[in-house]
Amino acid sequence: MIYPEIQRRRTRAVRVGGVVIGGEAPVVVQSMTNTATADADATIEQVRRLAEAGAELVRVSVPTKADTAALKRIVADSPVPIVADVPFPFDRALEAIDAGVAKIRLNPGNIRDRGQVRRVIAAAADAGAAIRVGVNEGSVVDRTDDASHAADLARPLDELMVEKMAEYLAVFQEADFHDLVLSAKSHDAVTTVAASRLIAERWDYPLHLGVTHAGTAATGAMRSAAALGALLCEGIGDTIRISYAGDPTAEVAAALELLYSLRLRPRMGLDLIACPTCGRALMDMEPIVEQIRTALAGVDFPVSVAVMGCVVNGPGEAEGADVAICAGKGKAILYRGGKRLRTVSLDEIVPAVVAAVGEIGKSRR
Amino acid sequence: MIYPEIQRRRTRAVRVGGVVIGGEAPVVVQSMTNTATADADATIEQVRRLAEAGAELVRVSVPTKADTAALKRIVADSPVPIVADVPFPFDRALEAIDAGVAKIRLNPGNIRDRGQVRRVIAAAADAGAAIRVGVNEGSVVDRTDDASHAADLARPLDELMVEKMAEYLAVFQEADFHDLVLSAKSHDAVTTVAASRLIAERWDYPLHLGVTHAGTAATGAMRSAAALGALLCEGIGDTIRISYAGDPTAEVAAALELLYSLRLRPRMGLDLIACPTCGRALMDMEPIVEQIRTALAGVDFPVSVAVMGCVVNGPGEAEGADVAICAGKGKAILYRGGKRLRTVSLDEIVPAVVAAVGEIGKSRR
């Protein structure tokens, strides 16, 4: 089977510590701590857990001087590059760059003084730090006077976000600073998609994708996957963060699952395809699927296994999977590499699949 | 705030019992039973549970004559239109139409004899039943001889699926039968997106979207939401099924969540936006969010509530929500309809939000 591939939009490559965002690099998974950054021990502990879960960059928020004071140790002890999120005073940006972070995140809605932005750009250029310019729905509306406020509220939000981005980027262009990553986030999936599309049309800087305040893992998964999936399917997006309320390691698992499902990253271990057990199923699927999942949980190479309950879609799916089982009446057909191997009894299914996967493992060593 | 809207592709309207797919109709949520259809009692019970969960159409598989024999009772007792999935013998299609189903689903890969297809079309036209022509990855490759098999395997899967669709549709066009819904499904998200895009370009029949064999709810959510979200964001899709292994009511909840998150359907009840509790949070978010969720679980009108832990994104989000709370140091600001109402102590947050939502409820009655 020849599966179509996502054609990724070509962007500039931006170096963030040892990680590259954009260019030919795979989509980078990032997350953010929810500890007080000033508590260096707790933050380092969470950064490590996020890195173990698969985060390739971790962002920490630095609203206070106590937070930036903790950064040097966090940067030194982190297994992945650290990004500092600078919500307000521009001094925090200078302190963070001084502490050695690989990237800072600025929000055009919060640090507007051009002179201050120029000083941050100069410091980042000296230190080799990248900058994300991240526009958020929450800080894009001008509240300095009633007239501007009313005018901004009357405009489509996606256009307003991109206009603020353009105004802000002018300072970076004047300074000839291009180690930039851009983002436009909203809690609303459609707005995130629309604004990110506009940005992708207009600039060739890499894009950071995320939906803000998506909710808990239970409620936020569909919203995040819909928005990020839509953009990634259009080839847009160089780094992603899924943001859930609660334990951030769940964010990383979800982000990886999204990239696996779009084949933007090879899944190490088992990719199990199971048919949804309709009335046609000729075997009791769930226990067999679970036994196979348990038996192959430790697999450390990419392998796909399809478990199909009937012959309607079974043979076709079997041709696309490394190992497949397709149930008939009281027996099943075992496939390997898209080819029919032999008929097995229902009892033999699990050991036969495990053995076939084991052989593939040997051949890949 | 003016949020951008998805511009839906305009398709023909197709009537399926009392439900319309395509045209101006909202995206229809459907699901499929996993009982043996021949067991009418168990099937009716599951159809009712799916309808209660929000399924507007329910599909049942009819591989055997015992299954179609149960259809008359199932159709009579179902609160929603019933769709019969006809995997193989074309007699099942005729029997299902005779039993009064509102739609049948045919797979071009399985019923190829043109004379048989013509008889099914004639019966559907007489009975006023719609037909879904559903191409699946699993049944699209020609296996009648080695040369055709090799040729099909060498072609991009999405193009092959659409070519099979075109060949099959010729018979329907000859018969001037247009009560059609089309679908092209794969377990692979990118293939599902690519094939559905090609179909949407070529025909104006409404599209049914789904990813086959997506996995369990835990693993299949990202894959399904990415593919369906991508298509829906492009305006493609008139009815959706999310397919999980296991209890199908979880499919319906996920499908609804996806449509809510893209604003393709108004969420009845609470839409809770909570910030992801980063290091900036000035209150302990999780217990407050959970107390608000619990207190407002019974709300039966659409209302959005934003709970923001700090002033970075808080005021902006507050302007987009019906009711919002934005924490400062030791106190919080209450918003209603985007306007600042008053400052409340942290203890007052939950009752103040509940009271504000209650007032909105009264004003909407």
Short mmCIF file of N, CA, C and O in Angstrom, two decimals, chain A residues 228-292:
data_model
loop_
_atom_site.label_atom_id
_atom_site.label_comp_id
_atom_site.label_asym_id
_atom_site.label_seq_id
_atom_site.Cartn_x
_atom_site.Cartn_y
_atom_site.Cartn_z
N LEU A 228 -4.90 21.31 15.97
CA LEU A 228 -3.53 21.01 15.59
C LEU A 228 -3.50 20.02 14.43
O LEU A 228 -2.66 20.13 13.53
N GLY A 229 -4.42 19.05 14.45
CA GLY A 229 -4.50 18.08 13.36
C GLY A 229 -4.83 18.77 12.04
O GLY A 229 -4.24 18.46 11.00
N ALA A 230 -5.74 19.73 12.08
CA ALA A 230 -6.12 20.45 10.86
C ALA A 230 -4.90 21.16 10.28
O ALA A 230 -4.61 21.08 9.08
N LEU A 231 -4.17 21.86 11.14
CA LEU A 231 -3.00 22.62 10.66
C LEU A 231 -1.90 21.67 10.18
O LEU A 231 -1.33 21.87 9.10
N LEU A 232 -1.61 20.65 10.97
CA LEU A 232 -0.55 19.71 10.57
C LEU A 232 -0.90 19.03 9.25
O LEU A 232 -0.02 18.81 8.41
N CYS A 233 -2.18 18.68 9.04
CA CYS A 233 -2.59 18.06 7.77
C CYS A 233 -2.40 19.00 6.59
O CYS A 233 -2.27 18.56 5.46
N GLU A 234 -2.42 20.31 6.85
CA GLU A 234 -2.15 21.28 5.79
C GLU A 234 -0.65 21.57 5.67
O GLU A 234 -0.24 22.46 4.93
N GLY A 235 0.15 20.88 6.46
CA GLY A 235 1.60 21.06 6.40
C GLY A 235 2.11 22.18 7.27
O GLY A 235 3.29 22.54 7.22
N ILE A 236 1.21 22.75 8.09
CA ILE A 236 1.57 23.89 8.93
C ILE A 236 1.91 23.40 10.34
O ILE A 236 1.17 22.62 10.92
N GLY A 237 3.02 23.91 10.89
CA GLY A 237 3.36 23.58 12.27
C GLY A 237 4.73 22.95 12.38
O GLY A 237 5.00 21.93 11.74
N ASP A 238 5.62 23.56 13.19
CA ASP A 238 6.98 23.06 13.35
C ASP A 238 7.26 22.60 14.77
O ASP A 238 8.18 21.85 15.03
N THR A 239 6.46 23.11 15.71
CA THR A 239 6.53 22.62 17.09
C THR A 239 5.13 22.73 17.67
O THR A 239 4.36 23.62 17.29
N ILE A 240 4.78 21.78 18.53
CA ILE A 240 3.42 21.79 19.09
C ILE A 240 3.46 21.65 20.60
O ILE A 240 4.34 21.02 21.18
N ARG A 241 2.48 22.30 21.22
CA ARG A 241 2.21 22.03 22.61
C ARG A 241 0.71 21.80 22.75
O ARG A 241 -0.09 22.63 22.33
N ILE A 242 0.36 20.68 23.35
CA ILE A 242 -1.03 20.47 23.74
C ILE A 242 -1.11 20.91 25.19
O ILE A 242 -0.27 20.52 26.00
N SER A 243 -2.06 21.79 25.51
CA SER A 243 -2.09 22.28 26.90
C SER A 243 -3.36 21.85 27.60
O SER A 243 -4.46 22.16 27.19
N TYR A 244 -3.15 21.05 28.63
CA TYR A 244 -4.24 20.58 29.48
C TYR A 244 -4.09 21.18 30.86
O TYR A 244 -2.96 21.41 31.32
N ALA A 245 -5.21 21.39 31.55
CA ALA A 245 -5.14 21.69 32.98
C ALA A 245 -4.73 20.40 33.68
O ALA A 245 -5.19 19.32 33.31
N GLY A 246 -3.85 20.49 34.68
CA GLY A 246 -3.44 19.29 35.43
C GLY A 246 -2.03 18.88 35.07
O GLY A 246 -1.24 19.68 34.58
N ASP A 247 -1.70 17.60 35.33
CA ASP A 247 -0.36 17.07 35.14
C ASP A 247 0.10 17.23 33.69
O ASP A 247 -0.48 16.66 32.78
N PRO A 248 1.21 18.01 33.45
CA PRO A 248 1.61 18.25 32.06
C PRO A 248 2.18 17.03 31.33
O PRO A 248 2.30 17.08 30.10
N THR A 249 2.51 15.94 32.02
CA THR A 249 3.02 14.78 31.26
C THR A 249 1.94 14.23 30.32
O THR A 249 2.25 13.67 29.27
N ALA A 250 0.66 14.42 30.70
CA ALA A 250 -0.44 13.98 29.83
C ALA A 250 -0.42 14.76 28.51
O ALA A 250 -0.79 14.23 27.46
N GLU A 251 0.03 16.02 28.57
CA GLU A 251 0.14 16.84 27.35
C GLU A 251 1.13 16.22 26.36
O GLU A 251 0.89 16.21 25.16
N VAL A 252 2.24 15.75 26.92
CA VAL A 252 3.30 15.23 26.07
C VAL A 252 2.85 13.93 25.39
O VAL A 252 3.06 13.73 24.19
N ALA A 253 2.20 13.07 26.18
CA ALA A 253 1.71 11.81 25.61
C ALA A 253 0.71 12.08 24.49
O ALA A 253 0.75 11.44 23.44
N ALA A 254 -0.16 13.06 24.69
CA ALA A 254 -1.17 13.38 23.68
C ALA A 254 -0.52 13.96 22.43
O ALA A 254 -0.88 13.62 21.30
N ALA A 255 0.47 14.83 22.61
CA ALA A 255 1.15 15.45 21.47
C ALA A 255 1.86 14.38 20.64
O ALA A 255 1.81 14.38 19.40
N LEU A 256 2.52 13.44 21.32
CA LEU A 256 3.21 12.37 20.59
C LEU A 256 2.20 11.51 19.84
O LEU A 256 2.41 11.15 18.67
N GLU A 257 1.10 11.18 20.50
CA GLU A 257 0.06 10.34 19.87
C GLU A 257 -0.46 11.03 18.60
O GLU A 257 -0.68 10.38 17.57
N LEU A 258 -0.63 12.35 18.68
CA LEU A 258 -1.10 13.10 17.51
C LEU A 258 -0.09 12.99 16.36
O LEU A 258 -0.46 12.73 15.20
N LEU A 259 1.19 13.16 16.66
CA LEU A 259 2.21 13.09 15.61
C LEU A 259 2.34 11.67 15.04
O LEU A 259 2.50 11.50 13.84
N TYR A 260 2.24 10.66 15.91
CA TYR A 260 2.27 9.28 15.42
C TYR A 260 1.11 9.05 14.45
O TYR A 260 1.26 8.45 13.40
N SER A 261 -0.07 9.54 14.85
CA SER A 261 -1.26 9.22 14.07
C SER A 261 -1.22 9.88 12.70
O SER A 261 -1.88 9.42 11.78
N LEU A 262 -0.43 10.95 12.55
CA LEU A 262 -0.29 11.61 11.25
C LEU A 262 1.00 11.18 10.54
O LEU A 262 1.36 11.74 9.51
N ARG A 263 1.66 10.18 11.11
CA ARG A 263 2.94 9.69 10.57
C ARG A 263 3.97 10.80 10.41
O ARG A 263 4.79 10.79 9.50
N LEU A 264 3.92 11.80 11.30
CA LEU A 264 4.94 12.85 11.31
C LEU A 264 6.10 12.43 12.20
O LEU A 264 7.09 13.14 12.32
N ARG A 265 5.95 11.25 12.81
CA ARG A 265 7.00 10.72 13.67
C ARG A 265 6.78 9.22 13.73
O ARG A 265 5.64 8.77 13.87
N PRO A 266 7.86 8.41 13.60
CA PRO A 266 7.64 6.96 13.66
C PRO A 266 7.34 6.54 15.10
O PRO A 266 8.00 7.01 16.03
N ARG A 267 6.34 5.71 15.27
CA ARG A 267 5.98 5.24 16.59
C ARG A 267 6.94 4.12 16.97
O ARG A 267 7.01 3.10 16.29
N MET A 268 7.71 4.30 18.03
CA MET A 268 8.55 3.21 18.51
C MET A 268 7.61 2.28 19.27
O MET A 268 6.80 2.74 20.06
N GLY A 269 7.75 1.01 19.02
CA GLY A 269 6.88 0.06 19.71
C GLY A 269 5.66 -0.27 18.87
O GLY A 269 5.65 -0.09 17.65
N LEU A 270 4.63 -0.73 19.55
CA LEU A 270 3.48 -1.35 18.89
C LEU A 270 2.48 -0.31 18.39
O LEU A 270 2.04 0.56 19.14
N ASP A 271 2.10 -0.42 17.12
CA ASP A 271 0.97 0.34 16.56
C ASP A 271 -0.13 -0.68 16.31
O ASP A 271 -0.08 -1.45 15.35
N LEU A 272 -1.10 -0.71 17.22
CA LEU A 272 -2.12 -1.76 17.17
C LEU A 272 -3.38 -1.22 16.51
O LEU A 272 -3.96 -0.24 16.96
N ILE A 273 -3.77 -1.85 15.41
CA ILE A 273 -4.98 -1.47 14.69
C ILE A 273 -6.03 -2.55 14.97
O ILE A 273 -5.82 -3.71 14.65
N ALA A 274 -7.13 -2.14 15.62
CA ALA A 274 -8.15 -3.14 15.96
C ALA A 274 -9.48 -2.68 15.39
O ALA A 274 -9.83 -1.51 15.50
N CYS A 275 -10.22 -3.60 14.76
CA CYS A 275 -11.50 -3.17 14.20
C CYS A 275 -12.49 -2.97 15.34
O CYS A 275 -12.33 -3.47 16.44
N PRO A 276 -13.51 -2.15 15.10
CA PRO A 276 -14.34 -1.67 16.21
C PRO A 276 -15.42 -2.64 16.65
O PRO A 276 -16.43 -2.20 17.19
N THR A 277 -15.21 -3.94 16.44
CA THR A 277 -16.11 -4.97 16.97
C THR A 277 -17.57 -4.69 16.66
O THR A 277 -18.38 -4.49 17.57
N CYS A 278 -17.93 -4.65 15.39
CA CYS A 278 -19.35 -4.51 15.03
C CYS A 278 -20.01 -5.88 15.09
O CYS A 278 -19.39 -6.88 15.46
N GLY A 279 -21.27 -5.95 14.68
CA GLY A 279 -22.01 -7.21 14.71
C GLY A 279 -21.43 -8.28 13.80
O GLY A 279 -21.81 -9.45 13.89
N ARG A 280 -20.49 -7.88 12.91
CA ARG A 280 -19.92 -8.86 11.99
C ARG A 280 -18.79 -9.68 12.62
O ARG A 280 -18.35 -10.66 12.03
N ALA A 281 -18.29 -9.25 13.79
CA ALA A 281 -17.08 -9.87 14.34
C ALA A 281 -17.26 -11.36 14.57
O ALA A 281 -18.24 -11.80 15.15
N LEU A 282 -16.31 -12.15 14.08
CA LEU A 282 -16.38 -13.60 14.19
C LEU A 282 -15.55 -14.12 15.36
O LEU A 282 -15.40 -15.31 15.54
N MET A 283 -14.95 -13.24 16.12
CA MET A 283 -14.31 -13.68 17.36
C MET A 283 -14.52 -12.60 18.41
O MET A 283 -14.92 -11.48 18.11
N ASP A 284 -14.29 -12.97 19.66
CA ASP A 284 -14.44 -12.01 20.75
C ASP A 284 -13.18 -11.16 20.78
O ASP A 284 -12.14 -11.56 21.30
N MET A 285 -13.29 -9.97 20.16
CA MET A 285 -12.11 -9.17 19.87
C MET A 285 -11.40 -8.64 21.11
O MET A 285 -10.19 -8.70 21.22
N GLU A 286 -12.16 -8.05 22.04
CA GLU A 286 -11.52 -7.28 23.10
C GLU A 286 -10.46 -8.05 23.89
O GLU A 286 -9.35 -7.57 24.06
N PRO A 287 -10.78 -9.28 24.40
CA PRO A 287 -9.73 -9.99 25.15
C PRO A 287 -8.50 -10.31 24.30
O PRO A 287 -7.37 -10.20 24.79
N ILE A 288 -8.72 -10.63 23.03
CA ILE A 288 -7.57 -10.95 22.18
C ILE A 288 -6.72 -9.70 21.95
O ILE A 288 -5.49 -9.73 22.06
N VAL A 289 -7.38 -8.59 21.67
CA VAL A 289 -6.65 -7.32 21.48
C VAL A 289 -5.86 -6.98 22.74
O VAL A 289 -4.68 -6.61 22.68
N GLU A 290 -6.50 -7.14 23.89
CA GLU A 290 -5.82 -6.79 25.14
C GLU A 290 -4.64 -7.73 25.42
O GLU A 290 -3.60 -7.30 25.90
N GLN A 291 -4.82 -9.03 25.13
CA GLN A 291 -3.71 -9.98 25.34
C GLN A 291 -2.53 -9.63 24.44
O GLN A 291 -1.37 -9.70 24.86
N ILE A 292 -2.82 -9.26 23.21
CA ILE A 292 -1.74 -8.90 22.28
C ILE A 292 -1.05 -7.62 22.76
O ILE A 292 0.17 -7.52 22.80
#
